Amino acid sequence: MFWTSYFLAVLAIVLAWPVPILLSRAHWPARDPFTAMVLWQAIALAGGLSMIGAMLVYGLEPVGDNLIAGLRALAGMVLFAAPTTALGFWHLFALSAAALLTAHLVFTLLLTYYKIERQRRRHRELLALLASPSDDGPGTVVINHDSPVAYCLPGGARSVTVLSDGLMAALEPAELRAVLIHENAHLTQRHHLLLWAFAAWRQALPWLPTTRLAQEAVNSLIEMLADDVALKTESKVTLIKAIAIVASGSAAPPGAAVVEPAGLAGSSLQLPDGAGGAGPSTTASRVSRLLSPQPPLAGGLRATVLAVCTLLLAMPTALLIVPGLLG
């Protein structure tokens, strides 16, 4: 238990600092956004599990040879008023910190979901009043605004893709198709769930620079994934032109009141977080990727990265659970 806690602590530190920094500076994720996205998720999950597990295992070390035995002993102390003299100050502190961090992460995840859903609900209500259906297919609406704007609003069966008059006037038919395919890819691949998870992670641990790097990387990767879907039917030139036109109307930060077409003045209609494309750095990365395409990640390297992802998730899980099962 003692050495397990230290190993988990070291793993948590490595996954919270040097590994994400190195990954954020790497160039290969643009060659395989899906694999990079899986790796970011594995880093986040393994890092959080190691952080909480290290404190939990250290705190239970005096009362059990493994996590399960320690939890049983702790349950006896809490439920049946068993003596707690075996636990010193630092052990109680570690257990309290583990419980508080777990509660904080779960609460932040739920609170972030509630805030996002509330924003989307209000935005959807305004769109019902101020937008009109588009001829480009079901689930697509148009707002009366001269600036080129395009974004999707997730909501299950109520999901909608929003376009502006200015965008439709600026795009050629093929470019408009590319935009629609791109936005629909966000919906079908459930990218909003990834954005929610990493936004909550950053909200929960804002003091950790890694959370900012992870969120920025995920924002960029989901745009690349959607671009790859559009490229299956549209040319690179078409997609680049569409990206440039959409980006010209997305200079405001996410969530800013950038939509004020006629009739919306004072309505506070706001773009959802991440709407209307991405930030300048993400747009530049997308265009650079399309202008100077790199070969896809080799099969062997891809398999290696996925194996690392599996190992990252398996190590803390095995260290926490397997000794108790074997015992």
Phi, psi and omega in degrees: 000319183297309182288331177297318180296321180289321178296317179295323179295316178297317179298319179298318180295316180297318181283343180267345185228283189293319183297309179298325179296315179296319180294322180293337180265351182287154180260342185292333180305328178294338179279338180209077184301325182296311180297320178297322179296318177298320180295317178299319179295319179296320178298315181295313182292314181293323179295314178296318179295320179292320181297311180290318181298322180299314180293321182293314181294318178298317182294329183266357185306321182289343188244007179193150179278347178209175186297316183295316178296319179296320178294323176297317179295320179295320178298322178295323178293320184282316187271328187241015176055040177291155181300143180248015184295339181289340182266122177277181182301313184290332176291316177295323178296316180296318179295319178296318180296320179297316180294317181293318180295318178299313180297321180295316180295315180294315180297317180296321178299314180290321180294319178297319177298317180297316181295317180296315181295323178295318178297316180294321180296316179294320180295319180295322178296320178292322178296325179298331181270327193247349180255159179237150180300148179259153176279358184274008175131162178295149180080013178236130180232163183236136174252150183275093182206138184284334182284141179290115182226136175210131177198165177244149180239101183294151178177036180063235179292343180264009180301143183215145172255129186250129176237157176254158175303319181298322179293314183296328178286331184275339186261144168284161181307317180294322179293322178295320177299319179299319179295316181295317178297318179300311182293321178294329177296322176302319183287312184291329179270004176056044181295334181296334178290322177293318179299320179297313184297315183284331174294320178294321178299318179290322178295323182287324183232064184294339181282350181265111183303332182300326182295326177291316179299318181295315181296317179296320180295317180295319177303318181289319183293322180291329176293320178294321178298318178292324176299319181297326177293316179296326182290346179292334182237341183242156182282162178296320180299316180298315182293319179300315179298319179295318179298316182296318181291316179296319181297331181294341178253013185236035183286336182288153180292157179305135179088353181285156181280077184263356181252104177222058176290175181306131180093352181256357181303125180083000183274346179060033174290119184242146174288139176296161179303130179085004183283162175066032181096206183227187181289170181303321181294319179293318178299317179297320179295320180295314181293317179299321179297323181282324181286325181235071184296139176254153179297147178302155179300134181301149183303320180294318178293320179298316179296324179295316180296317179295325176294321176298319178300315178298318180295320179300319180283328184284323185300302180296325179296314180295317181297328182276324191256315189302314180304323180291323179290321179289328180285000000 
